[in-house]
Coordinates of C-alpha atoms and ligand atoms in Angstrom, one line a residue:
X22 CA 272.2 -51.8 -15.2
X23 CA 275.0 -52.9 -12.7
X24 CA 274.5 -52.2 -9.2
X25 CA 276.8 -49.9 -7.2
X26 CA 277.1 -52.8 -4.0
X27 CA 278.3 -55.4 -7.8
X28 CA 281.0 -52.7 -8.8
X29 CA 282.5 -52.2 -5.3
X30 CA 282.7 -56.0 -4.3
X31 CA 284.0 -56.8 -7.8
X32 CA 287.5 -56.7 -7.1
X33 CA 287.3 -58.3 -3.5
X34 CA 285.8 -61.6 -5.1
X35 CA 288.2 -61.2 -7.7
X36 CA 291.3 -61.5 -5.2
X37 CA 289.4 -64.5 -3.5
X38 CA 291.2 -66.2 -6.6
X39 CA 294.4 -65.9 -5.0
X40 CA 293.1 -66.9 -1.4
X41 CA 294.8 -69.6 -0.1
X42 CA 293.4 -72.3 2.1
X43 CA 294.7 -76.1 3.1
X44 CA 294.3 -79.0 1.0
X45 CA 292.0 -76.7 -0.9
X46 CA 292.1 -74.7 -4.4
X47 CA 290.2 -71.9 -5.7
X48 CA 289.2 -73.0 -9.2
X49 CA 286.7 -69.9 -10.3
X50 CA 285.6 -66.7 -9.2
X51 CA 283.1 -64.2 -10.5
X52 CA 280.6 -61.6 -9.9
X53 CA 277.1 -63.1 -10.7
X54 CA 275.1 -60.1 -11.7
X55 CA 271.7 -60.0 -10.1
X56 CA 269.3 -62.9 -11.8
X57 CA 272.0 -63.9 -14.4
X58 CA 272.8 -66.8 -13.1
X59 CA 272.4 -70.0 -15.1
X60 CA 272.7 -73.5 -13.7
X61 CA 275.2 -75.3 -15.4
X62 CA 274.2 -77.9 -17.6
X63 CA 275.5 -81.6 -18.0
X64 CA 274.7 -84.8 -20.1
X65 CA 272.5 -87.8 -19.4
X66 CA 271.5 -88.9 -15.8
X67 CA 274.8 -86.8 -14.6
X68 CA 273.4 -83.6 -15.2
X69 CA 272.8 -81.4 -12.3
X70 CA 269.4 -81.6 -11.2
X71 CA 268.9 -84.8 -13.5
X72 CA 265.6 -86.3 -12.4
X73 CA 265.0 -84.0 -9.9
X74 CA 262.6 -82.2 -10.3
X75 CA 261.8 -78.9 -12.2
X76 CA 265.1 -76.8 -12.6
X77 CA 264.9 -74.1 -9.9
X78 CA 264.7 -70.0 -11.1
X79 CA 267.6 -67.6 -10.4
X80 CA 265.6 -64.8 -11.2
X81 CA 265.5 -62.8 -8.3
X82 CA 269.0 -64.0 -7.2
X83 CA 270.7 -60.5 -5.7
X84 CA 273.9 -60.2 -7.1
X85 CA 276.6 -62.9 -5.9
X86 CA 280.5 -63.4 -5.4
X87 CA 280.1 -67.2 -6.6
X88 CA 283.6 -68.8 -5.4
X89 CA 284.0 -72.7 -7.1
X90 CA 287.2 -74.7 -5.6
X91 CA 287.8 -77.9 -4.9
X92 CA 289.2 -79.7 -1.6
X93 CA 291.9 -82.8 -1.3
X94 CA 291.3 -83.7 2.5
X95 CA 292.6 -87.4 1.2
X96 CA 295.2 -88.0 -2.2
X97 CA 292.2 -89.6 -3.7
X98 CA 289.4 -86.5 -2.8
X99 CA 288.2 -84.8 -5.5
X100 CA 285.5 -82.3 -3.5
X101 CA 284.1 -79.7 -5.6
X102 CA 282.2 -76.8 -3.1
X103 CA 280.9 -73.3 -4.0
X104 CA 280.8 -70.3 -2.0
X105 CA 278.2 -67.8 -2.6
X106 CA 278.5 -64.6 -1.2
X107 CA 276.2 -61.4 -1.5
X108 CA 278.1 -58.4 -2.8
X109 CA 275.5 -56.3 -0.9
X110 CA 272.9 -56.8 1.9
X111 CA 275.0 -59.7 3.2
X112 CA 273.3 -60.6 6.8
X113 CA 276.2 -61.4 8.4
X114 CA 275.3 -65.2 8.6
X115 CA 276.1 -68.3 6.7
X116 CA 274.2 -71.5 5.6
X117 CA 275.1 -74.7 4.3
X118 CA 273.1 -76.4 2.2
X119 CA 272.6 -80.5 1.9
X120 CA 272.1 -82.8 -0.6
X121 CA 269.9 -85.9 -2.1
X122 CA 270.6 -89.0 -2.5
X123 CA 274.0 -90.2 -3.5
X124 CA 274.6 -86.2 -4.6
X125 CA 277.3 -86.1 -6.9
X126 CA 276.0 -82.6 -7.9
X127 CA 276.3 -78.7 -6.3
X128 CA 272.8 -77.9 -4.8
X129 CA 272.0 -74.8 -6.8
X130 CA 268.2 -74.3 -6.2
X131 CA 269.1 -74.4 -2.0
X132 CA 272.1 -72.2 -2.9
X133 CA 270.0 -69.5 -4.4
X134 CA 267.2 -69.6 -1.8
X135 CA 269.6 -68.6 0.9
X136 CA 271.7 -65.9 -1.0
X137 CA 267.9 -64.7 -1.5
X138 CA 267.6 -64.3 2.1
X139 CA 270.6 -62.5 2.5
X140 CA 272.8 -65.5 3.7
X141 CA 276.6 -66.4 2.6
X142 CA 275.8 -69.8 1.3
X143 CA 278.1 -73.1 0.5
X144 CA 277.1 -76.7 -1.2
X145 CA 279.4 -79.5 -2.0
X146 CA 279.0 -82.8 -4.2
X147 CA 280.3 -84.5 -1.4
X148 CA 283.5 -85.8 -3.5
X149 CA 282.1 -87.5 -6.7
X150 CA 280.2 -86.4 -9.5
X151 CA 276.7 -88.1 -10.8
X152 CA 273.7 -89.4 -8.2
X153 CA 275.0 -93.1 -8.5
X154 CA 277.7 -95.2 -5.5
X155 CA 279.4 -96.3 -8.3
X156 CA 282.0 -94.0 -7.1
X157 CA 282.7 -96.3 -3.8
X158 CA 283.9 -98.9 -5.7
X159 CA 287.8 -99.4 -4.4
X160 CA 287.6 -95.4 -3.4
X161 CA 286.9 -96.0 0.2
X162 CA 288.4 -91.9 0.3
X163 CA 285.8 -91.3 -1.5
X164 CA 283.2 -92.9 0.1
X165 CA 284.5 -91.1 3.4
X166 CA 284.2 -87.8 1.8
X167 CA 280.7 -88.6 1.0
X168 CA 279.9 -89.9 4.3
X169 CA 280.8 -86.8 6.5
X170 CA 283.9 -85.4 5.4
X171 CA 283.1 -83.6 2.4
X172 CA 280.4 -81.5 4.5
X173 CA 282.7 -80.5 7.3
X174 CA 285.6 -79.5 4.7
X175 CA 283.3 -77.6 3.0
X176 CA 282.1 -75.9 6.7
X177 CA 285.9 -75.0 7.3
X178 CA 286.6 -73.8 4.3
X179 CA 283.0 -71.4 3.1
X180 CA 283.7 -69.6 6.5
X181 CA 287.6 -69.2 5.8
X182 CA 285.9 -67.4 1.9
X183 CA 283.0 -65.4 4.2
X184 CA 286.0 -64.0 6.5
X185 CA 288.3 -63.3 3.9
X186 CA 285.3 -61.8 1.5
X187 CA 283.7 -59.8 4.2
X188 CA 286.6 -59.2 6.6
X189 CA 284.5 -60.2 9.8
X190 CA 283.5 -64.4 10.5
X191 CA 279.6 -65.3 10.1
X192 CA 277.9 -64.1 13.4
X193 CA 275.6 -67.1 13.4
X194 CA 276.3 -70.7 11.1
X195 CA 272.9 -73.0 10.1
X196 CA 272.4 -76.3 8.2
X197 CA 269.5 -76.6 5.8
X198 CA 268.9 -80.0 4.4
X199 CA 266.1 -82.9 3.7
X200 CA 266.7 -86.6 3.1
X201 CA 270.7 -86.7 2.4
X202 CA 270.6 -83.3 3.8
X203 CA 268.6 -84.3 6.9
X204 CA 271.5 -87.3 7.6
X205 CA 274.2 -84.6 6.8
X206 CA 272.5 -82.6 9.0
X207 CA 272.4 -85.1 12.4
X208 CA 276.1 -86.0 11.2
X209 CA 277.3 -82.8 11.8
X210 CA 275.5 -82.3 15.1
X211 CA 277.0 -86.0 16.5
X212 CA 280.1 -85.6 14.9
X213 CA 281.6 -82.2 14.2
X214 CA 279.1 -80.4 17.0
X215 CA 280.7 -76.6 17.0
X216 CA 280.2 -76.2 13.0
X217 CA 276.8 -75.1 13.2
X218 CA 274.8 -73.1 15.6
X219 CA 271.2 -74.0 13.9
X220 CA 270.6 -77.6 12.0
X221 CA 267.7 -78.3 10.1
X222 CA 267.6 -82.0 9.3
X223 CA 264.5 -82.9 7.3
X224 CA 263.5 -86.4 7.0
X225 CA 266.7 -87.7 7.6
X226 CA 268.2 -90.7 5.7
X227 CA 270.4 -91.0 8.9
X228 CA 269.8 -95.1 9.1
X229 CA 270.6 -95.3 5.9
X230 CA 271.6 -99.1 6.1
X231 CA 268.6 -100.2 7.9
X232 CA 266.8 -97.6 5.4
X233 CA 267.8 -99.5 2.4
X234 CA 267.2 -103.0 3.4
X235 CA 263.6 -101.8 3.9
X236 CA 263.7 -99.8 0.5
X237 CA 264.6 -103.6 -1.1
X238 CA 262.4 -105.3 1.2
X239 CA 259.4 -102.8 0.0
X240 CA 260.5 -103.8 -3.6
X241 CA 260.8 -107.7 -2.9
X242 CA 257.0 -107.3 -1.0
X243 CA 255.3 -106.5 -4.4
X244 CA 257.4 -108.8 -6.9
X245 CA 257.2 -112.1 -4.1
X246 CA 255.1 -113.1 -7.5
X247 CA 253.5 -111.9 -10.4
X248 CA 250.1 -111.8 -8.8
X249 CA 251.9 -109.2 -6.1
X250 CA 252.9 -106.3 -8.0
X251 CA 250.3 -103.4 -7.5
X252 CA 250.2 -101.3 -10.1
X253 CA 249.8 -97.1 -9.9
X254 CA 246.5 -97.2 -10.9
X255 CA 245.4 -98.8 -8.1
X256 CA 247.2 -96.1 -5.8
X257 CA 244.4 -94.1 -5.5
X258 CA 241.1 -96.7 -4.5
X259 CA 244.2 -97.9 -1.6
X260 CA 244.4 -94.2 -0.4
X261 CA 241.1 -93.2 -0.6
X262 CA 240.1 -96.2 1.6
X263 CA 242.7 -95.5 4.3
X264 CA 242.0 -91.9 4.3
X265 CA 238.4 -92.8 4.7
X266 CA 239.3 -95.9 7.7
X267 CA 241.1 -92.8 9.6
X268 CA 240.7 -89.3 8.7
X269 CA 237.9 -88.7 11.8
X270 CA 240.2 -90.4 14.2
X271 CA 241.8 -87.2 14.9
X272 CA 238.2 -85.8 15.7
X273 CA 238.6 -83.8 12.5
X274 CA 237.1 -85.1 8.6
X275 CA 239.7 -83.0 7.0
X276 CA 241.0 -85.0 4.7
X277 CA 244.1 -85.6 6.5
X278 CA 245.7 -88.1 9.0
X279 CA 246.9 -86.0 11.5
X280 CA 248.6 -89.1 13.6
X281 CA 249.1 -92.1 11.4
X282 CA 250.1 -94.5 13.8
X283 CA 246.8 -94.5 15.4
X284 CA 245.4 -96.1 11.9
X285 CA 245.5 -99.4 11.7
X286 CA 243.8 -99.7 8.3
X287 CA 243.8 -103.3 6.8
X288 CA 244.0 -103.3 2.8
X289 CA 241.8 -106.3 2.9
X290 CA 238.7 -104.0 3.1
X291 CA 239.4 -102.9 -0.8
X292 CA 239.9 -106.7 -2.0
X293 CA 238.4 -107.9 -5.1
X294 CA 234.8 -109.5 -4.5
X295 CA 234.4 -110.3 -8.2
X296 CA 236.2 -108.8 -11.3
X297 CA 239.8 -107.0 -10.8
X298 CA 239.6 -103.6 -11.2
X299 CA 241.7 -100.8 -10.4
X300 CA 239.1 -99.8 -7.1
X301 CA 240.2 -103.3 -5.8
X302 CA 243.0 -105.5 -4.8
X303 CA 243.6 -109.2 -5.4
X304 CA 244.6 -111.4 -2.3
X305 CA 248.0 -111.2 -3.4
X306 CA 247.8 -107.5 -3.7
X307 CA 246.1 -107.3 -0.5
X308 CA 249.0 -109.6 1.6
X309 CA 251.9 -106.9 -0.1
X310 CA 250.1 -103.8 0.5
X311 CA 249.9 -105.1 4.3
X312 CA 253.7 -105.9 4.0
X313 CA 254.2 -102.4 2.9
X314 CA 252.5 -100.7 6.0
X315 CA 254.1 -103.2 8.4
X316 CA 257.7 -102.5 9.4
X317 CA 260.7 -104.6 8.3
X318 CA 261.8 -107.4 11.0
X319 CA 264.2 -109.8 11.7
X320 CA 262.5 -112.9 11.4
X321 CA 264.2 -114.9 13.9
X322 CA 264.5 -112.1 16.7
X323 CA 261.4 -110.2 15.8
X324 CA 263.4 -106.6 16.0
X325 CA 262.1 -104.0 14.2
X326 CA 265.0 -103.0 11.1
X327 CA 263.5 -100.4 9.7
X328 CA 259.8 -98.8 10.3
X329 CA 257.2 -99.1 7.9
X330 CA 254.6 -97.2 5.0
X331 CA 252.3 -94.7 6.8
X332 CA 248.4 -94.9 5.7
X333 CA 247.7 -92.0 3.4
X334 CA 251.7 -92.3 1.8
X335 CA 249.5 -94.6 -1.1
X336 CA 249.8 -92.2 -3.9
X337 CA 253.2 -92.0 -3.7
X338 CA 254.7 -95.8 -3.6
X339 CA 255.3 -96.4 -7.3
X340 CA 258.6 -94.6 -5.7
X341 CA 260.5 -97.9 -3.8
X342 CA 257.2 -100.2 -5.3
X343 CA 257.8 -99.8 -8.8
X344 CA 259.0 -101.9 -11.5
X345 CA 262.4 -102.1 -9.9
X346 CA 263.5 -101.7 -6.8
X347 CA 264.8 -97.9 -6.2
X348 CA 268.6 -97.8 -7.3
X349 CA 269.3 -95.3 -4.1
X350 CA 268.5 -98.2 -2.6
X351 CA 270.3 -101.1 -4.1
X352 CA 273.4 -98.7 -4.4
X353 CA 274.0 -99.5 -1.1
X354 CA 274.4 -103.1 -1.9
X355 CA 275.9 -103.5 -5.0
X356 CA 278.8 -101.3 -4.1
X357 CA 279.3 -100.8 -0.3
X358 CA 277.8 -103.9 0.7
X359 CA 278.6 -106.6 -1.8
X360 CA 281.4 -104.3 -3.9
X361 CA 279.9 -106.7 -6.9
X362 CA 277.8 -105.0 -9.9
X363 CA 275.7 -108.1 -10.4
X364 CA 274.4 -108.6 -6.9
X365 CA 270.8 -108.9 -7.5
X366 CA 268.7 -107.4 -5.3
X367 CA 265.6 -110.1 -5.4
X368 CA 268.8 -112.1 -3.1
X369 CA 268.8 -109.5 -0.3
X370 CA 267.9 -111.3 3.1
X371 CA 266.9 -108.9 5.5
X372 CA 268.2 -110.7 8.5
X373 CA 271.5 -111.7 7.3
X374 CA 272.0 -108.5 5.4
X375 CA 271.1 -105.7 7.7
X376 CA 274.0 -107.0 9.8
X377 CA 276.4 -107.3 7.0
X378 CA 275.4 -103.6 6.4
X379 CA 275.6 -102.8 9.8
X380 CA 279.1 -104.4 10.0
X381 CA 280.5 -102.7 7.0
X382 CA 279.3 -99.4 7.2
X383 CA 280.3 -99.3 11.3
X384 CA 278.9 -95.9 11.8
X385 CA 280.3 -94.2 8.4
X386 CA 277.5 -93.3 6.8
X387 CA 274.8 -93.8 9.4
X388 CA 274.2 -91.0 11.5
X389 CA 272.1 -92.6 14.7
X390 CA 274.4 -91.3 17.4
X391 CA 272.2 -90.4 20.4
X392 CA 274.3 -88.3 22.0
X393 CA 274.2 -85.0 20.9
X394 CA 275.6 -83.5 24.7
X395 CA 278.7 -81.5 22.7
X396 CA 276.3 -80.1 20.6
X397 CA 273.7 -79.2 22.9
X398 CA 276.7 -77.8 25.1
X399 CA 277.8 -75.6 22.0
X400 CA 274.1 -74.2 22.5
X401 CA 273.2 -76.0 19.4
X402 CA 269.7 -76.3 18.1
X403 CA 268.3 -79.0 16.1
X404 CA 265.1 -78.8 14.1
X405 CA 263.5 -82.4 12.3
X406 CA 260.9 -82.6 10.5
X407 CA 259.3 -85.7 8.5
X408 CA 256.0 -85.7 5.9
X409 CA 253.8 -88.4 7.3
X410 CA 253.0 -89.6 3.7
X411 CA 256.9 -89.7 3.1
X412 CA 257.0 -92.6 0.5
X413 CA 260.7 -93.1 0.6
X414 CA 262.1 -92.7 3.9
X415 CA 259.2 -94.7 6.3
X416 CA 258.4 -91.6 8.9
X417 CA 259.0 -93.3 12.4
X418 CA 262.3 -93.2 11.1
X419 CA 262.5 -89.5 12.5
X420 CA 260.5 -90.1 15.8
X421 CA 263.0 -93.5 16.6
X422 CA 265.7 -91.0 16.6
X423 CA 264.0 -88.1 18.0
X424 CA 263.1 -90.5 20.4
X425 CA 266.4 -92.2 21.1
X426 CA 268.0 -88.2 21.4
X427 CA 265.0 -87.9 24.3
X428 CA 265.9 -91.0 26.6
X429 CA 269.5 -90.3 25.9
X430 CA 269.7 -86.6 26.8
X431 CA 266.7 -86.7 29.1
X432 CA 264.7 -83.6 29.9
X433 CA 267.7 -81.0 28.3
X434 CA 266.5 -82.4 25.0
X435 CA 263.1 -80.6 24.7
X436 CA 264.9 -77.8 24.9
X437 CA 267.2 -78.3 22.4
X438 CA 265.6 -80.7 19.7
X439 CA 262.3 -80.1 18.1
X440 CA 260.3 -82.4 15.7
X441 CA 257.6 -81.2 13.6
X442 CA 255.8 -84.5 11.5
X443 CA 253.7 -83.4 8.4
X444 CA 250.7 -84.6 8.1
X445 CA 250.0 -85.4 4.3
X446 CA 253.5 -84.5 3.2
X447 CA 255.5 -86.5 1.0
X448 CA 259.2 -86.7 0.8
X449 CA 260.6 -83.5 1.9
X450 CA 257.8 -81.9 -0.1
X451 CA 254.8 -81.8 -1.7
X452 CA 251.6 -84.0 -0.4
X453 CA 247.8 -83.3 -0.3
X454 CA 248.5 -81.7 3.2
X455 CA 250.3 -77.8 4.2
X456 CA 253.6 -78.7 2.6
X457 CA 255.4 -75.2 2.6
X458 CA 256.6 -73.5 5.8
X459 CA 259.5 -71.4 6.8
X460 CA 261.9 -73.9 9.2
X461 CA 265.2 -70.8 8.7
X462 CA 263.1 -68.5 10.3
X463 CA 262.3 -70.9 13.1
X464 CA 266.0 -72.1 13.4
X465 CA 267.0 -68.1 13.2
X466 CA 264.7 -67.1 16.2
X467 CA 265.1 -70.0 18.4
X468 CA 269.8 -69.2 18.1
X469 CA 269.4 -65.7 17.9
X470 CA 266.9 -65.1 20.3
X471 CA 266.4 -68.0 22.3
X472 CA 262.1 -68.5 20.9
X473 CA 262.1 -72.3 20.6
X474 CA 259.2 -72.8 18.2
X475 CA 255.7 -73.4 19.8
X476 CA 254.3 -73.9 16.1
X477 CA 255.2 -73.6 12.8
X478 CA 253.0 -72.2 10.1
X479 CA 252.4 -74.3 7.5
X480 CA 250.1 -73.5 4.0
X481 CA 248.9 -75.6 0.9
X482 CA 248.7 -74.5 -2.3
X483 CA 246.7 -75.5 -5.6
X484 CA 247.6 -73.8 -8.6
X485 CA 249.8 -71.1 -7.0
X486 CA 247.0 -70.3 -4.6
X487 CA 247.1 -71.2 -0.3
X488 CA 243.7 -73.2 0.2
X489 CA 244.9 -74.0 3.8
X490 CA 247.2 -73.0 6.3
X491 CA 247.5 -75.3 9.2
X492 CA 250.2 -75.3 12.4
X493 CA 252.9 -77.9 12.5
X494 CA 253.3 -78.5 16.2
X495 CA 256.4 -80.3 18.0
X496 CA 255.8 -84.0 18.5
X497 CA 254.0 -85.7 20.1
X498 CA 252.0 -82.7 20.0
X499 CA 249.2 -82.6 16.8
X500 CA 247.4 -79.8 15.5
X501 CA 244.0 -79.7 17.3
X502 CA 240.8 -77.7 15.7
X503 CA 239.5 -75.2 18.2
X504 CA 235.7 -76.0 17.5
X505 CA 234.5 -73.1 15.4
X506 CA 235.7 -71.4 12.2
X507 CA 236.8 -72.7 8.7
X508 CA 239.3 -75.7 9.0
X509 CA 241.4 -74.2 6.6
X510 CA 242.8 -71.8 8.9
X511 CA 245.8 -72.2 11.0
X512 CA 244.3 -69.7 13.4
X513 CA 241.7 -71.6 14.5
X514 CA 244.0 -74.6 15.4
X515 CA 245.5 -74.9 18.6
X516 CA 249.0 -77.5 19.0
X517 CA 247.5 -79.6 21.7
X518 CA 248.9 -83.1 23.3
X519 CA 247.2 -86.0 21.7
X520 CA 244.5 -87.3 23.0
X521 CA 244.3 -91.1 24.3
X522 CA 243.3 -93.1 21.3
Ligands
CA661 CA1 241.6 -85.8 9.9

């Protein structure tokens, strides 16, 4: 049955076909009746949503206005964005939506979740097509439009669409991303501040230079020989030992490590006393699982590059400990650094390299600005957030640049700037601990009515059921048990400062 709001908006999408906009075309429009949307489908590691996880539902999609174009802020861009717009129950707001990795692919799952919620919504592939860098290679347009300017293009254009579509401009503008998304996110708040009101940057891959010299290093750690490679199977006996060496340090056995870097667990308590066996590591195992936890340094000047592994991230470091090094990783190399399809990634040199990165990149891609004053003065708010058992992006990545916003922006930033670390969450999701929380409402209360978030609700599931629920609290502040009831509860958890170790 169609609905009366789809019938009415019909025609209106259909004459965003003839919208015109600068260095931009409209390629599609159509009314998307409620839950018929399908994801468009590719071919090999191209596909959308290739290796990324379970494709998301449209299901209970409301009925859309999905606008496709493509934007030529450069002769050699080739940026492909849609617009979705709610024919009915539109909210008056918009929110952009970020990416993974190299993207090269529209974020539909993110794309429905906030046409769900009522919000005009917009996603780009930042320019190229397929999660790969091989797209940088002599396009340094391209790589331009990957770095920021896809993003803000997009930003200018999806609220041009929401004007034209809905005759009034969005009331309030937020960004909702993790990982790519997160450094799209601080990006936009250093560099283009007045695009957004709210940004949600989680675990931002904002360094990425300094991010991907560790991601190498983290691979070069367990192939130094064949004696140092730890393999999966011995994931578990690792985590169970460092949950064991540290869960009570937060005064609570819950299974969790509420603070991390109060655990200084030594892999050496699991070596091998006799046999190998997947409950035990060999020396050599012992001396990379060590490099793993330790951050990446200059050896000559001692300065930290890039932060290291958490304890209780174990069970997720077949992702940059592997066989292989990760290819997000060496992407950076082989065609930004080096530009050469055959560097080999056991050469990397962390000292000589991270200033080579450094050099070439000059502030492109990485988005470490500290100075967030014009965005802050736009009344900007910023929320991070970073899983402590994040097993791709080391989490004192987010509280370096949390930190460096602080003692930049002094005592305005705690008014402005929120972090919320995750204890037992892994990358942007997922994780023994509560993994699933509601940062848009949080972003939406603290713009629209000035609530900066005191705590954040967050619940674990197993099997579709919550077995906990648990506050995130904004660093340095941790989650502290009140003494009586079931630990399982948020309720009976109180965000407290932490204690002195
Ligand atoms: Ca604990």
């Amino acid at each position: 049955m169609a609905e009366a709001g789809a019938l009415i908006a019909a025609p209106s999408c259909d004459s965003l076909s003839k919208l015109v906009l600068p260095n931009a075309s409209i390629s599609a429009v159509q009314v998307v009746p409620a839950g018929e949307f399908v994801q468009p489908t590719g071919r090999g590691p191209n596909a959308p949503n290739a290796g990324r996880g379970p494709a998301p539902s449209f299901k209970d999609v409301p009925a859309f206005c999905r606008v496709q174009a493509t934007l030529t802020p450069s002769a050699d861009s080739d940026i492909k964005i849609e617009v979705w717009l709610p024919v009915s129950g539109w909210n008056g707001k918009f929110q952009a939506v970020g990416n993974g990795g190299w993207a090269g692919v529209i974020s539909y799952g993110p794309l429905g979740a906030a046409v769900r919620r009522g919000y005009a919504a917009a996603s780009t592939d930042t320019g190229h097509v397929g999660g790969s860098a091989s797209f940088a290679l002599g396009h340094p347009e391209k790589l331009t439009d990957f770095a920021y300017r896809a993003v803000h293009e997009t930003t200018v254009a999806a609220k041009a669409v929401i004007a034209n579509f809905y005759g009034s401009s969005p009331r309030y503008s937020y960004w909702n991303g993790c990982s790519t998304g997160g450094r799209q996110g601080l990006k936009e708040a250093q560099r283009f501040p007045a695009d957004f009101d709210g940004i949600i940057a989680g675990a931002p891959a904002n360094y990425q230079m300094h991010l991907h010299v560790w991601s190498v290093a983290v691979a070069q750690a367990v192939h130094k020989e064949p004696g140092s490679y730890i393999p999966p199977e011995k994931y578990p006996a690792i985590h169970k030992a460092a949950v064991e060496a540290c869960d009570a340090l937060d005064g609570l056995k819950d299974g969790l490590i509420q603070d991390p870097t109060r655990c200084h667990f030594d892999p050496k308590a699991i070596q091998c006393a006799g046999e190998d066996s997947p409950a035990c590591l060999t020396a050599p195992q012992v001396e990379a699982a060590r490099k793993l936890y330790a951050p990446v340094k200059n050896s000559r000047t001692g300065a930290e590059i890039f932060p290291g592994m958490e304890p209780g991230s174990e069970l997720g470091w077949a992702g940059l400990a592997g066989p292989n090094a990760a290819a997000v990783a060496t992407d950076t190399f082989t065609y930004l650094v080096y530009k050469d399809p055959n560097w080999d990634w056991h050469t990397m040199n962390p000292d000589t390299d991270t200033a080579r990165a450094d050099k070439i990149d000059n502030g492109l891609i990485d988005a470490i600005d500290p100075n967030l004053e014009p965005f802050f003065s736009h009344k900007g708010k910023l929320i991070m957030y970073h899983g402590w058992s994040d097993q791709l992006i080391a989490p004192g990545n987010s509280v370096n640049y949390y930190g460096s916003v602080a003692k930049k922006m002094g005592s305005k930033s705690g008014d402005e700037i929120r972090l919320f670390m995750v204890p037992g969450m892994a990358h942007c999701a997922g994780g023994e601990g509560p993994n699933t929380f509601d940062m848009v409402s949080a972003i939406e209360q603290w713009v629209e009515q000035g609530h900066a978030p005191e705590q954040i609700i967050a619940s674990h599931s197993q099997s579709g059921t919550v077995d906990r629920t648990r506050p995130l609290c904004p660093y340095p502040q941790v989650a502290r048990y009140k003494g009586s009831g079931s630990i399982d509860d948020a309720a009976n958890f109180t965000c407290a400062a932490p204690t002195a170790p």
